[in-house]
Amino acid sequence: MTLHDSPFLRACRRLPVPHTPVWFMRQAGRSLPEYRRVRADVPMLEACARPDMITEITMQPVRRYGVDAAIYFSDIVVPLKAIGIDLDIKPGVGPVVAHPIRDAEGVKRLRALEPDDVPYVTEAVGELVGELGDRPLIGFAGGPFTLASYLIEGGPSKNHENTKALMYGAPDLWADLMQRLSAVTVEFLRVQAAAGAGAVQVFDSWVGALSADDYRASVLPYTSWIFERLAESDIPRIHFGVGTGELLGLLSEAGADVVGVDWRVPLNKAAQRVRPGTALQGNLDPATLFAPWDAVAHRASDVVAAGSAAEGHIFNLGHGVLPDTDPDTLARLTDYVHTETAR
């Protein structure tokens, strides 16, 4: 089998597959004891800048679970750090920005990302592509609304009040900020694609905080621009956000080949909301993995059945693997989906 014929890439392109491909968002991370050992004394941002650690951590779930694709180990704020933003990832909190950006002076600090800013990405992707062989590597980047929220709020936010205040009250400044962040996202993904990533996913994790009207006016032009620029790489493009049931049609309109669906909307309903020519990814509730196996299997079967309504389906969770998830359950789930859907 060649890389081009991998079940994951075929599903992205809405082609027949030997089985429904499986990967899990946040499959590399705290749920794995081998990850905790590797990361024991290494800060997150340092781990994301060391090719040896990126390669090892990205490969861990591939070895353990037999998933159909690897996801490049990084964090959405890595390119912001690379262009000189003073930030850190604090355990138990998340990204924290030392000087939140809320005015024109702050926005001007956001310079363009150059490939030389992230040489470790090119090196790590090259190593991973060699190690993965006929299994694809998915490139990783944050979407512009989510990056903007971290920069404006100064860290994680439940209500995104400062972000929305700027978006509503200073539309010209918002446009400048989003254009700069979109360019950073595109360049970060281009570096990964040029080094050999087989697909890319834009995680606009918090965009579900917006109404459809606000998304259309204030975010869609920028995500559309991102996916247009990535088309030249000629690899599948995936778009994912949490709480985006009301936005699925718009996420699809932005131009991705695959739309990720969280656990709140059944895939057969999601298939009716996206535009024709779109594959779907998802969407087992990550909390399901804490239930007895019979319940996990039953709900996984429901996801597979609902996913058959889509033009292409990649089995995944409806968000990332939770930290206390039993790795053996994920391994069993991968096998179960492969067996249940073997054609």
Short mmCIF file of C-alpha atoms in Angstrom, two decimals:
data_model
loop_
_atom_site.label_atom_id
_atom_site.label_comp_id
_atom_site.label_asym_id
_atom_site.label_seq_id
_atom_site.Cartn_x
_atom_site.Cartn_y
_atom_site.Cartn_z
CA MET A 1 0.00 0.00 0.00
CA THR A 2 1.27 3.47 -0.84
CA LEU A 3 0.72 6.53 1.33
CA HIS A 4 -1.77 7.88 -1.22
CA ASP A 5 -3.84 4.70 -0.83
CA SER A 6 -4.00 4.84 2.98
CA PRO A 7 -7.54 4.41 4.35
CA PHE A 8 -7.33 7.80 6.08
CA LEU A 9 -6.40 9.75 2.94
CA ARG A 10 -8.94 7.81 0.84
CA ALA A 11 -11.71 8.67 3.34
CA CYS A 12 -10.66 12.35 3.28
CA ARG A 13 -11.08 12.25 -0.50
CA ARG A 14 -14.42 10.42 -0.23
CA LEU A 15 -13.08 7.28 -1.94
CA PRO A 16 -13.91 3.64 -1.04
CA VAL A 17 -11.96 2.35 1.97
CA PRO A 18 -11.12 -1.18 3.26
CA HIS A 19 -12.34 -0.09 6.71
CA THR A 20 -13.35 3.14 8.40
CA PRO A 21 -10.06 4.83 9.34
CA VAL A 22 -9.49 5.83 12.97
CA TRP A 23 -7.40 8.43 14.75
CA PHE A 24 -8.04 10.36 17.96
CA MET A 25 -7.60 14.05 18.63
CA ARG A 26 -5.07 14.43 21.45
CA GLN A 27 -4.10 10.76 20.99
CA ALA A 28 -0.54 11.76 21.94
CA GLY A 29 -0.59 13.15 25.45
CA ARG A 30 -1.33 12.78 29.11
CA SER A 31 -3.39 9.59 28.85
CA LEU A 32 -0.26 7.65 27.89
CA PRO A 33 2.19 6.61 30.64
CA GLU A 34 5.03 6.65 28.09
CA TYR A 35 4.18 10.29 27.32
CA ARG A 36 4.26 11.21 31.00
CA ARG A 37 7.69 9.56 31.32
CA VAL A 38 9.13 11.43 28.33
CA ARG A 39 7.67 14.76 29.42
CA ALA A 40 8.44 14.33 33.14
CA ASP A 41 10.87 17.25 33.49
CA VAL A 42 10.39 19.00 30.16
CA PRO A 43 8.14 22.09 29.82
CA MET A 44 5.49 21.83 27.07
CA LEU A 45 6.91 24.53 24.82
CA GLU A 46 10.39 23.02 25.04
CA ALA A 47 8.98 19.61 24.11
CA CYS A 48 7.26 21.21 21.09
CA ALA A 49 10.60 22.63 19.89
CA ARG A 50 12.71 19.45 20.14
CA PRO A 51 12.54 17.22 17.04
CA ASP A 52 13.47 14.10 19.02
CA MET A 53 10.61 14.63 21.48
CA ILE A 54 8.11 15.64 18.80
CA THR A 55 8.92 12.46 16.88
CA GLU A 56 8.77 10.15 19.89
CA ILE A 57 5.53 11.61 21.28
CA THR A 58 3.83 11.63 17.87
CA MET A 59 4.73 7.96 17.33
CA GLN A 60 3.64 6.69 20.77
CA PRO A 61 -0.11 6.35 20.01
CA VAL A 62 0.62 4.93 16.55
CA ARG A 63 2.59 2.10 18.15
CA ARG A 64 0.10 1.52 20.94
CA TYR A 65 -3.25 1.93 19.15
CA GLY A 66 -2.56 1.06 15.51
CA VAL A 67 -4.45 4.19 14.39
CA ASP A 68 -4.61 5.04 10.69
CA ALA A 69 -2.91 8.43 11.01
CA ALA A 70 -0.52 10.28 13.29
CA ILE A 71 -1.09 13.87 14.41
CA TYR A 72 1.93 16.14 14.64
CA PHE A 73 2.67 16.82 18.33
CA SER A 74 2.51 20.55 18.99
CA ASP A 75 0.36 23.23 20.59
CA ILE A 76 -1.64 25.92 18.88
CA VAL A 77 0.47 28.67 20.47
CA VAL A 78 3.81 27.33 19.18
CA PRO A 79 3.88 29.61 16.10
CA LEU A 80 2.98 32.60 18.29
CA LYS A 81 5.96 31.83 20.52
CA ALA A 82 8.08 31.47 17.39
CA ILE A 83 7.28 35.03 16.27
CA GLY A 84 8.25 36.45 19.65
CA ILE A 85 5.04 36.58 21.70
CA ASP A 86 5.84 36.31 25.41
CA LEU A 87 3.75 33.34 26.51
CA ASP A 88 3.98 30.09 28.42
CA ILE A 89 1.88 26.96 28.82
CA LYS A 90 1.14 26.55 32.52
CA PRO A 91 0.24 23.06 33.79
CA GLY A 92 -3.42 22.85 34.72
CA VAL A 93 -4.16 26.24 33.12
CA GLY A 94 -3.06 26.27 29.49
CA PRO A 95 -1.48 29.03 27.38
CA VAL A 96 -0.90 32.28 29.30
CA VAL A 97 0.13 35.45 27.45
CA ALA A 98 2.26 37.90 29.46
CA HIS A 99 0.95 41.02 27.68
CA PRO A 100 -2.55 40.56 26.21
CA ILE A 101 -3.10 42.22 22.83
CA ARG A 102 -6.04 44.63 22.86
CA ASP A 103 -4.93 47.65 20.82
CA ALA A 104 -3.31 48.58 17.51
CA GLU A 105 0.13 48.73 19.10
CA GLY A 106 -0.21 45.16 20.30
CA VAL A 107 -1.48 43.89 16.93
CA LYS A 108 1.53 45.46 15.21
CA ARG A 109 3.78 43.20 17.30
CA LEU A 110 2.48 40.20 15.35
CA ARG A 111 5.02 39.75 12.57
CA ALA A 112 4.90 37.16 9.80
CA LEU A 113 6.12 33.63 10.50
CA GLU A 114 9.13 32.50 8.45
CA PRO A 115 10.17 28.85 7.94
CA ASP A 116 13.48 29.66 9.67
CA ASP A 117 11.49 30.49 12.83
CA VAL A 118 10.50 26.82 13.17
CA PRO A 119 13.39 24.67 11.86
CA TYR A 120 12.48 21.97 14.38
CA VAL A 121 9.14 21.49 12.57
CA THR A 122 10.79 20.66 9.26
CA GLU A 123 13.24 18.31 10.95
CA ALA A 124 10.59 16.52 13.03
CA VAL A 125 8.13 16.12 10.15
CA GLY A 126 10.91 14.69 7.97
CA GLU A 127 11.81 12.15 10.65
CA LEU A 128 8.16 11.25 11.20
CA VAL A 129 7.36 10.78 7.53
CA GLY A 130 10.30 8.40 7.26
CA GLU A 131 9.20 6.43 10.31
CA LEU A 132 5.47 6.33 9.45
CA GLY A 133 5.95 4.92 5.94
CA ASP A 134 2.52 4.33 4.40
CA ARG A 135 0.71 5.94 7.34
CA PRO A 136 -0.08 9.65 6.96
CA LEU A 137 1.01 12.44 9.27
CA ILE A 138 -1.60 15.14 9.92
CA GLY A 139 -0.20 18.65 10.22
CA PHE A 140 -1.46 20.76 13.10
CA ALA A 141 -2.30 24.44 13.61
CA GLY A 142 -4.71 26.62 15.55
CA GLY A 143 -7.45 28.60 13.82
CA PRO A 144 -7.44 32.40 13.88
CA PHE A 145 -10.39 32.97 16.24
CA THR A 146 -8.93 30.67 18.90
CA LEU A 147 -5.47 32.22 18.59
CA ALA A 148 -7.04 35.68 18.82
CA SER A 149 -8.93 34.71 21.95
CA TYR A 150 -5.78 33.49 23.73
CA LEU A 151 -3.92 36.67 22.75
CA ILE A 152 -6.73 39.05 23.74
CA GLU A 153 -7.89 37.30 26.93
CA GLY A 154 -4.35 36.48 28.01
CA GLY A 155 -5.26 32.83 28.54
CA PRO A 156 -8.19 30.39 28.39
CA SER A 157 -11.62 32.02 28.67
CA LYS A 158 -15.16 30.75 29.23
CA ASN A 159 -16.96 33.75 27.78
CA HIS A 160 -14.37 35.37 25.46
CA GLU A 161 -15.71 38.73 26.57
CA ASN A 162 -12.63 40.80 25.70
CA THR A 163 -12.35 39.02 22.36
CA LYS A 164 -15.96 39.70 21.43
CA ALA A 165 -15.73 43.28 22.67
CA LEU A 166 -12.84 43.92 20.29
CA MET A 167 -14.55 42.04 17.44
CA TYR A 168 -17.80 44.02 17.88
CA GLY A 169 -16.32 47.38 18.80
CA ALA A 170 -13.17 47.68 16.68
CA PRO A 171 -13.85 45.84 13.41
CA ASP A 172 -10.85 47.35 11.58
CA LEU A 173 -8.47 46.30 14.33
CA TRP A 174 -10.12 42.87 14.41
CA ALA A 175 -9.58 42.52 10.65
CA ASP A 176 -5.90 43.41 10.99
CA LEU A 177 -5.46 40.91 13.84
CA MET A 178 -7.24 38.11 11.97
CA GLN A 179 -5.28 38.72 8.77
CA ARG A 180 -1.99 38.49 10.63
CA LEU A 181 -3.01 35.34 12.55
CA SER A 182 -4.36 33.68 9.40
CA ALA A 183 -1.03 34.27 7.67
CA VAL A 184 0.80 32.71 10.64
CA THR A 185 -1.50 29.65 10.53
CA VAL A 186 -1.03 29.21 6.77
CA GLU A 187 2.76 29.43 6.99
CA PHE A 188 2.96 27.03 9.94
CA LEU A 189 0.92 24.46 7.99
CA ARG A 190 2.84 25.09 4.74
CA VAL A 191 6.09 24.24 6.53
CA GLN A 192 4.57 20.93 7.66
CA ALA A 193 3.13 20.17 4.22
CA ALA A 194 6.42 20.98 2.48
CA ALA A 195 8.24 18.60 4.83
CA GLY A 196 5.84 15.77 3.97
CA ALA A 197 2.65 15.96 6.07
CA GLY A 198 -0.12 14.05 4.27
CA ALA A 199 -3.02 16.18 5.51
CA VAL A 200 -3.54 19.24 7.71
CA GLN A 201 -6.08 20.08 10.41
CA VAL A 202 -7.02 23.57 11.57
CA PHE A 203 -8.22 23.47 15.19
CA ASP A 204 -10.39 26.55 15.71
CA SER A 205 -11.30 25.08 19.08
CA TRP A 206 -13.32 27.96 20.57
CA VAL A 207 -15.13 29.22 17.50
CA GLY A 208 -18.32 27.55 18.75
CA ALA A 209 -18.62 30.52 21.13
CA LEU A 210 -19.88 32.58 18.17
CA SER A 211 -23.31 32.89 16.57
CA ALA A 212 -23.63 31.94 12.91
CA ASP A 213 -23.99 35.61 11.92
CA ASP A 214 -20.86 36.60 13.84
CA TYR A 215 -18.90 33.69 12.40
CA ARG A 216 -19.94 34.57 8.85
CA ALA A 217 -19.03 38.25 9.26
CA SER A 218 -15.93 38.08 11.43
CA VAL A 219 -14.24 34.68 10.96
CA LEU A 220 -15.37 32.96 7.74
CA PRO A 221 -13.44 35.33 5.41
CA TYR A 222 -10.21 34.41 7.17
CA THR A 223 -10.74 30.65 7.42
CA SER A 224 -11.75 30.67 3.74
CA TRP A 225 -8.51 32.47 2.92
CA ILE A 226 -6.52 29.90 4.92
CA PHE A 227 -8.04 26.93 3.10
CA GLU A 228 -7.64 28.63 -0.29
CA ARG A 229 -3.92 29.13 0.36
CA LEU A 230 -3.52 25.53 1.53
CA ALA A 231 -5.14 24.16 -1.64
CA GLU A 232 -1.82 24.54 -3.50
CA SER A 233 -0.31 21.84 -1.25
CA ASP A 234 -2.84 19.38 -2.74
CA ILE A 235 -3.38 17.48 0.51
CA PRO A 236 -6.66 17.04 2.43
CA ARG A 237 -7.64 19.92 4.72
CA ILE A 238 -9.66 19.30 7.92
CA HIS A 239 -11.55 21.95 9.88
CA PHE A 240 -12.59 21.39 13.51
CA GLY A 241 -14.17 23.40 16.30
CA VAL A 242 -16.02 22.56 19.52
CA GLY A 243 -19.69 23.44 20.00
CA THR A 244 -20.07 24.16 16.29
CA GLY A 245 -23.35 22.35 15.57
CA GLU A 246 -24.95 25.61 14.40
CA LEU A 247 -21.86 26.46 12.34
CA LEU A 248 -21.28 23.20 10.46
CA GLY A 249 -22.60 24.58 7.18
CA LEU A 250 -20.34 27.60 7.50
CA LEU A 251 -17.30 25.49 8.48
CA SER A 252 -17.93 23.51 5.31
CA GLU A 253 -18.36 26.71 3.29
CA ALA A 254 -14.89 27.81 4.41
CA GLY A 255 -13.49 25.22 2.02
CA ALA A 256 -12.08 22.27 3.96
CA ASP A 257 -12.28 18.76 2.48
CA VAL A 258 -13.26 17.30 5.87
CA VAL A 259 -15.31 18.87 8.66
CA GLY A 260 -14.79 17.57 12.20
CA VAL A 261 -17.99 17.22 14.22
CA ASP A 262 -18.13 17.28 18.01
CA TRP A 263 -20.28 14.82 19.95
CA ARG A 264 -23.37 17.03 20.17
CA VAL A 265 -24.63 16.47 16.60
CA PRO A 266 -25.15 12.98 15.11
CA LEU A 267 -23.11 12.50 11.96
CA ASN A 268 -26.18 11.77 9.81
CA LYS A 269 -27.56 15.20 10.82
CA ALA A 270 -24.17 16.80 10.26
CA ALA A 271 -24.07 15.29 6.76
CA GLN A 272 -27.23 17.27 5.94
CA ARG A 273 -25.66 20.53 7.16
CA VAL A 274 -22.37 20.49 5.25
CA ARG A 275 -22.11 21.21 1.58
CA PRO A 276 -21.84 18.35 -0.96
CA GLY A 277 -18.31 17.06 -1.48
CA THR A 278 -17.44 17.15 2.23
CA ALA A 279 -16.25 14.19 4.32
CA LEU A 280 -16.93 14.10 8.07
CA GLN A 281 -14.71 13.26 11.03
CA GLY A 282 -15.90 12.21 14.48
CA ASN A 283 -17.59 11.98 16.80
CA LEU A 284 -17.74 9.67 19.86
CA ASP A 285 -18.12 11.62 23.12
CA PRO A 286 -14.68 11.34 24.83
CA ALA A 287 -16.43 10.70 28.17
CA THR A 288 -17.90 7.48 26.71
CA LEU A 289 -14.48 5.86 27.15
CA PHE A 290 -14.99 5.83 30.93
CA ALA A 291 -18.09 3.59 30.62
CA PRO A 292 -18.05 -0.24 30.58
CA TRP A 293 -16.86 -1.72 27.29
CA ASP A 294 -20.33 -2.82 26.16
CA ALA A 295 -21.50 0.80 26.31
CA VAL A 296 -18.39 1.99 24.44
CA ALA A 297 -18.92 -0.58 21.69
CA HIS A 298 -22.63 0.20 21.39
CA ARG A 299 -22.03 3.93 21.06
CA ALA A 300 -19.13 3.42 18.66
CA SER A 301 -21.43 1.34 16.46
CA ASP A 302 -23.96 4.17 16.51
CA VAL A 303 -21.27 6.61 15.35
CA VAL A 304 -20.22 4.26 12.54
CA ALA A 305 -23.85 3.82 11.44
CA ALA A 306 -24.51 7.56 11.47
CA GLY A 307 -21.23 8.18 9.65
CA SER A 308 -22.39 6.03 6.74
CA ALA A 309 -24.61 8.97 5.73
CA ALA A 310 -21.50 11.05 4.99
CA GLU A 311 -19.67 10.99 1.65
CA GLY A 312 -16.56 9.92 3.58
CA HIS A 313 -16.11 9.15 7.29
CA ILE A 314 -13.08 9.17 9.58
CA PHE A 315 -13.82 7.78 13.05
CA ASN A 316 -12.62 10.04 15.83
CA LEU A 317 -13.75 11.44 19.15
CA GLY A 318 -15.91 14.56 19.36
CA HIS A 319 -12.97 16.36 21.01
CA GLY A 320 -9.60 15.35 22.47
CA VAL A 321 -8.78 12.26 24.52
CA LEU A 322 -9.35 13.11 28.20
CA PRO A 323 -6.25 12.84 30.45
CA ASP A 324 -7.48 9.94 32.61
CA THR A 325 -8.65 7.76 29.70
CA ASP A 326 -7.48 4.14 29.84
CA PRO A 327 -5.14 3.61 26.84
CA ASP A 328 -6.28 -0.02 26.59
CA THR A 329 -9.81 1.18 25.86
CA LEU A 330 -8.58 3.30 22.96
CA ALA A 331 -6.59 0.38 21.56
CA ARG A 332 -9.65 -1.85 21.84
CA LEU A 333 -11.82 0.82 20.22
CA THR A 334 -9.48 1.13 17.22
CA ASP A 335 -9.60 -2.64 16.69
CA TYR A 336 -13.36 -2.67 17.13
CA VAL A 337 -14.01 -0.01 14.49
CA HIS A 338 -11.59 -1.63 12.05
CA THR A 339 -13.25 -5.04 12.52
CA GLU A 340 -16.84 -3.76 12.46
CA THR A 341 -16.30 -1.82 9.25
CA ALA A 342 -14.03 -4.22 7.33
CA ARG A 343 -15.26 -4.39 3.76
#
